[in-house]
JSON list of C-alpha atoms in Angstrom, two decimals:
[
{"chain": "A", "resi": 1, "resn": "UNK", "atom": "CA", "xyz": [-6.63, 28.51, 34.14]},
{"chain": "A", "resi": 2, "resn": "UNK", "atom": "CA", "xyz": [-7.51, 26.17, 31.25]},
{"chain": "A", "resi": 3, "resn": "UNK", "atom": "CA", "xyz": [-8.71, 27.83, 28.06]},
{"chain": "A", "resi": 4, "resn": "UNK", "atom": "CA", "xyz": [-11.75, 25.55, 27.82]},
{"chain": "A", "resi": 5, "resn": "UNK", "atom": "CA", "xyz": [-14.02, 23.73, 30.25]},
{"chain": "A", "resi": 6, "resn": "UNK", "atom": "CA", "xyz": [-12.61, 20.34, 31.16]},
{"chain": "A", "resi": 7, "resn": "UNK", "atom": "CA", "xyz": [-14.99, 17.54, 30.21]},
{"chain": "A", "resi": 8, "resn": "UNK", "atom": "CA", "xyz": [-15.49, 14.47, 32.38]},
{"chain": "A", "resi": 9, "resn": "UNK", "atom": "CA", "xyz": [-13.83, 12.36, 29.66]},
{"chain": "A", "resi": 10, "resn": "UNK", "atom": "CA", "xyz": [-10.79, 14.67, 29.58]},
{"chain": "A", "resi": 11, "resn": "UNK", "atom": "CA", "xyz": [-10.64, 14.61, 33.38]},
{"chain": "A", "resi": 12, "resn": "UNK", "atom": "CA", "xyz": [-10.81, 10.82, 33.47]},
{"chain": "A", "resi": 13, "resn": "UNK", "atom": "CA", "xyz": [-8.02, 10.57, 30.90]},
{"chain": "A", "resi": 14, "resn": "UNK", "atom": "CA", "xyz": [-5.84, 12.94, 32.92]},
{"chain": "A", "resi": 15, "resn": "UNK", "atom": "CA", "xyz": [-6.54, 11.00, 36.12]},
{"chain": "A", "resi": 16, "resn": "UNK", "atom": "CA", "xyz": [-5.62, 7.71, 34.42]},
{"chain": "A", "resi": 17, "resn": "UNK", "atom": "CA", "xyz": [-2.42, 9.35, 33.23]},
{"chain": "A", "resi": 18, "resn": "UNK", "atom": "CA", "xyz": [-1.76, 10.52, 36.80]},
{"chain": "A", "resi": 19, "resn": "UNK", "atom": "CA", "xyz": [-2.34, 7.00, 38.09]},
{"chain": "A", "resi": 20, "resn": "UNK", "atom": "CA", "xyz": [0.16, 5.63, 35.59]},
{"chain": "A", "resi": 21, "resn": "UNK", "atom": "CA", "xyz": [2.62, 8.32, 36.69]},
{"chain": "A", "resi": 22, "resn": "UNK", "atom": "CA", "xyz": [2.18, 7.31, 40.33]},
{"chain": "A", "resi": 23, "resn": "UNK", "atom": "CA", "xyz": [2.43, 3.60, 39.53]},
{"chain": "A", "resi": 24, "resn": "UNK", "atom": "CA", "xyz": [5.68, 4.16, 37.68]},
{"chain": "A", "resi": 25, "resn": "UNK", "atom": "CA", "xyz": [7.36, 6.03, 40.52]},
{"chain": "A", "resi": 26, "resn": "UNK", "atom": "CA", "xyz": [9.07, 3.89, 43.20]},
{"chain": "A", "resi": 27, "resn": "UNK", "atom": "CA", "xyz": [8.60, 6.62, 45.82]},
{"chain": "A", "resi": 28, "resn": "UNK", "atom": "CA", "xyz": [5.07, 7.77, 45.02]},
{"chain": "A", "resi": 29, "resn": "UNK", "atom": "CA", "xyz": [3.46, 4.34, 44.61]},
{"chain": "A", "resi": 30, "resn": "UNK", "atom": "CA", "xyz": [4.13, 3.09, 48.15]},
{"chain": "A", "resi": 31, "resn": "UNK", "atom": "CA", "xyz": [2.98, 6.45, 49.57]},
{"chain": "A", "resi": 32, "resn": "UNK", "atom": "CA", "xyz": [-0.21, 6.35, 47.47]},
{"chain": "A", "resi": 33, "resn": "UNK", "atom": "CA", "xyz": [-0.93, 2.77, 48.52]},
{"chain": "A", "resi": 34, "resn": "UNK", "atom": "CA", "xyz": [-0.31, 3.58, 52.19]},
{"chain": "A", "resi": 35, "resn": "UNK", "atom": "CA", "xyz": [-2.55, 6.65, 52.13]},
{"chain": "A", "resi": 36, "resn": "UNK", "atom": "CA", "xyz": [-5.38, 4.94, 50.28]},
{"chain": "A", "resi": 37, "resn": "UNK", "atom": "CA", "xyz": [-5.14, 1.56, 51.97]},
{"chain": "A", "resi": 38, "resn": "UNK", "atom": "CA", "xyz": [-5.34, -0.12, 48.57]},
{"chain": "A", "resi": 39, "resn": "UNK", "atom": "CA", "xyz": [-3.10, -3.07, 47.78]},
{"chain": "A", "resi": 40, "resn": "UNK", "atom": "CA", "xyz": [-1.15, -2.83, 44.52]},
{"chain": "A", "resi": 41, "resn": "UNK", "atom": "CA", "xyz": [-2.98, -5.77, 42.92]},
{"chain": "A", "resi": 42, "resn": "UNK", "atom": "CA", "xyz": [-6.35, -4.15, 43.70]},
{"chain": "A", "resi": 43, "resn": "UNK", "atom": "CA", "xyz": [-5.71, -0.84, 41.91]},
{"chain": "A", "resi": 44, "resn": "UNK", "atom": "CA", "xyz": [-7.45, -1.86, 38.65]},
{"chain": "A", "resi": 45, "resn": "UNK", "atom": "CA", "xyz": [-10.57, -2.90, 40.53]},
{"chain": "A", "resi": 46, "resn": "UNK", "atom": "CA", "xyz": [-10.49, 0.21, 42.74]},
{"chain": "A", "resi": 47, "resn": "UNK", "atom": "CA", "xyz": [-10.12, 2.44, 39.67]},
{"chain": "A", "resi": 48, "resn": "UNK", "atom": "CA", "xyz": [-13.66, 1.47, 38.66]},
{"chain": "A", "resi": 49, "resn": "UNK", "atom": "CA", "xyz": [-15.12, 2.81, 41.89]},
{"chain": "A", "resi": 50, "resn": "UNK", "atom": "CA", "xyz": [-16.79, 6.23, 41.87]},
{"chain": "A", "resi": 51, "resn": "UNK", "atom": "CA", "xyz": [-14.49, 8.83, 43.34]},
{"chain": "A", "resi": 52, "resn": "UNK", "atom": "CA", "xyz": [-11.27, 6.85, 42.90]},
{"chain": "A", "resi": 53, "resn": "UNK", "atom": "CA", "xyz": [-9.99, 8.96, 40.02]},
{"chain": "A", "resi": 54, "resn": "UNK", "atom": "CA", "xyz": [-10.79, 12.12, 41.97]},
{"chain": "A", "resi": 55, "resn": "UNK", "atom": "CA", "xyz": [-8.72, 10.67, 44.80]},
{"chain": "A", "resi": 56, "resn": "UNK", "atom": "CA", "xyz": [-5.80, 10.13, 42.43]},
{"chain": "A", "resi": 57, "resn": "UNK", "atom": "CA", "xyz": [-5.90, 13.79, 41.43]},
{"chain": "A", "resi": 58, "resn": "UNK", "atom": "CA", "xyz": [-6.23, 14.88, 45.07]},
{"chain": "A", "resi": 59, "resn": "UNK", "atom": "CA", "xyz": [-3.07, 12.88, 45.81]},
{"chain": "A", "resi": 60, "resn": "UNK", "atom": "CA", "xyz": [-1.24, 14.69, 43.01]},
{"chain": "A", "resi": 61, "resn": "UNK", "atom": "CA", "xyz": [-2.54, 18.08, 44.15]},
{"chain": "A", "resi": 62, "resn": "UNK", "atom": "CA", "xyz": [-1.68, 17.51, 47.82]},
{"chain": "A", "resi": 63, "resn": "UNK", "atom": "CA", "xyz": [2.08, 17.81, 47.27]},
{"chain": "A", "resi": 64, "resn": "UNK", "atom": "CA", "xyz": [3.33, 20.67, 45.12]},
{"chain": "A", "resi": 65, "resn": "UNK", "atom": "CA", "xyz": [6.56, 18.97, 43.99]},
{"chain": "A", "resi": 66, "resn": "UNK", "atom": "CA", "xyz": [4.52, 15.95, 42.88]},
{"chain": "A", "resi": 67, "resn": "UNK", "atom": "CA", "xyz": [2.05, 18.22, 41.08]},
{"chain": "A", "resi": 68, "resn": "UNK", "atom": "CA", "xyz": [4.82, 20.06, 39.27]},
{"chain": "A", "resi": 69, "resn": "UNK", "atom": "CA", "xyz": [6.61, 16.85, 38.36]},
{"chain": "A", "resi": 70, "resn": "UNK", "atom": "CA", "xyz": [3.42, 15.29, 37.01]},
{"chain": "A", "resi": 71, "resn": "UNK", "atom": "CA", "xyz": [2.51, 18.45, 35.07]},
{"chain": "A", "resi": 72, "resn": "UNK", "atom": "CA", "xyz": [5.95, 18.52, 33.47]},
{"chain": "A", "resi": 73, "resn": "UNK", "atom": "CA", "xyz": [5.76, 14.80, 32.68]},
{"chain": "A", "resi": 74, "resn": "UNK", "atom": "CA", "xyz": [2.29, 15.19, 31.13]},
{"chain": "A", "resi": 75, "resn": "UNK", "atom": "CA", "xyz": [3.13, 18.46, 29.36]},
{"chain": "A", "resi": 76, "resn": "UNK", "atom": "CA", "xyz": [0.25, 20.31, 30.99]},
{"chain": "A", "resi": 77, "resn": "UNK", "atom": "CA", "xyz": [-0.35, 23.41, 33.07]},
{"chain": "A", "resi": 78, "resn": "UNK", "atom": "CA", "xyz": [-0.49, 22.39, 36.76]},
{"chain": "A", "resi": 79, "resn": "UNK", "atom": "CA", "xyz": [-3.84, 24.21, 37.04]},
{"chain": "A", "resi": 80, "resn": "UNK", "atom": "CA", "xyz": [-5.27, 21.62, 34.66]},
{"chain": "A", "resi": 81, "resn": "UNK", "atom": "CA", "xyz": [-5.14, 19.04, 37.44]},
{"chain": "A", "resi": 82, "resn": "UNK", "atom": "CA", "xyz": [-7.45, 21.09, 39.65]},
{"chain": "A", "resi": 83, "resn": "UNK", "atom": "CA", "xyz": [-9.81, 21.72, 36.74]},
{"chain": "A", "resi": 84, "resn": "UNK", "atom": "CA", "xyz": [-9.88, 17.99, 36.02]},
{"chain": "A", "resi": 85, "resn": "UNK", "atom": "CA", "xyz": [-10.63, 17.22, 39.66]},
{"chain": "A", "resi": 86, "resn": "UNK", "atom": "CA", "xyz": [-13.65, 19.51, 39.58]},
{"chain": "A", "resi": 87, "resn": "UNK", "atom": "CA", "xyz": [-14.97, 17.72, 36.48]},
{"chain": "A", "resi": 88, "resn": "UNK", "atom": "CA", "xyz": [-15.00, 14.30, 38.18]},
{"chain": "A", "resi": 89, "resn": "UNK", "atom": "CA", "xyz": [-17.58, 12.70, 40.46]},
{"chain": "A", "resi": 90, "resn": "UNK", "atom": "CA", "xyz": [-16.59, 13.40, 44.07]},
{"chain": "A", "resi": 91, "resn": "UNK", "atom": "CA", "xyz": [-14.17, 16.05, 42.79]},
{"chain": "A", "resi": 92, "resn": "UNK", "atom": "CA", "xyz": [-15.99, 18.70, 44.78]},
{"chain": "A", "resi": 93, "resn": "UNK", "atom": "CA", "xyz": [-19.42, 20.14, 45.28]},
{"chain": "A", "resi": 94, "resn": "UNK", "atom": "CA", "xyz": [-19.29, 21.85, 41.88]},
{"chain": "A", "resi": 95, "resn": "UNK", "atom": "CA", "xyz": [-19.37, 18.57, 39.92]},
{"chain": "A", "resi": 96, "resn": "UNK", "atom": "CA", "xyz": [-22.25, 18.35, 37.49]},
{"chain": "A", "resi": 97, "resn": "UNK", "atom": "CA", "xyz": [-23.21, 14.91, 36.21]},
{"chain": "A", "resi": 98, "resn": "UNK", "atom": "CA", "xyz": [-24.07, 16.41, 32.82]},
{"chain": "A", "resi": 99, "resn": "UNK", "atom": "CA", "xyz": [-20.42, 17.23, 32.00]}
]
């Protein structure tokens, strides 16, 4: 469990990092695009939509090997990804807009 509450800004930064991780992986990117229905050239536009970054973190969390690989790549505790998800809009019912 993270030592401090994850802010929305920290969560967004982690999600952007996760998106870059996905985009740089020749196996993950096609899977992400297929699951989301987003075309590669539309990712930047989609990233501005509410809930997109939460979806990126859900994708990472949905597959433990991907989660562990991303956490190692980012130098973070894997639990940080779940904490970040909860700090984002559409992350879950616990999201508070004041974070």
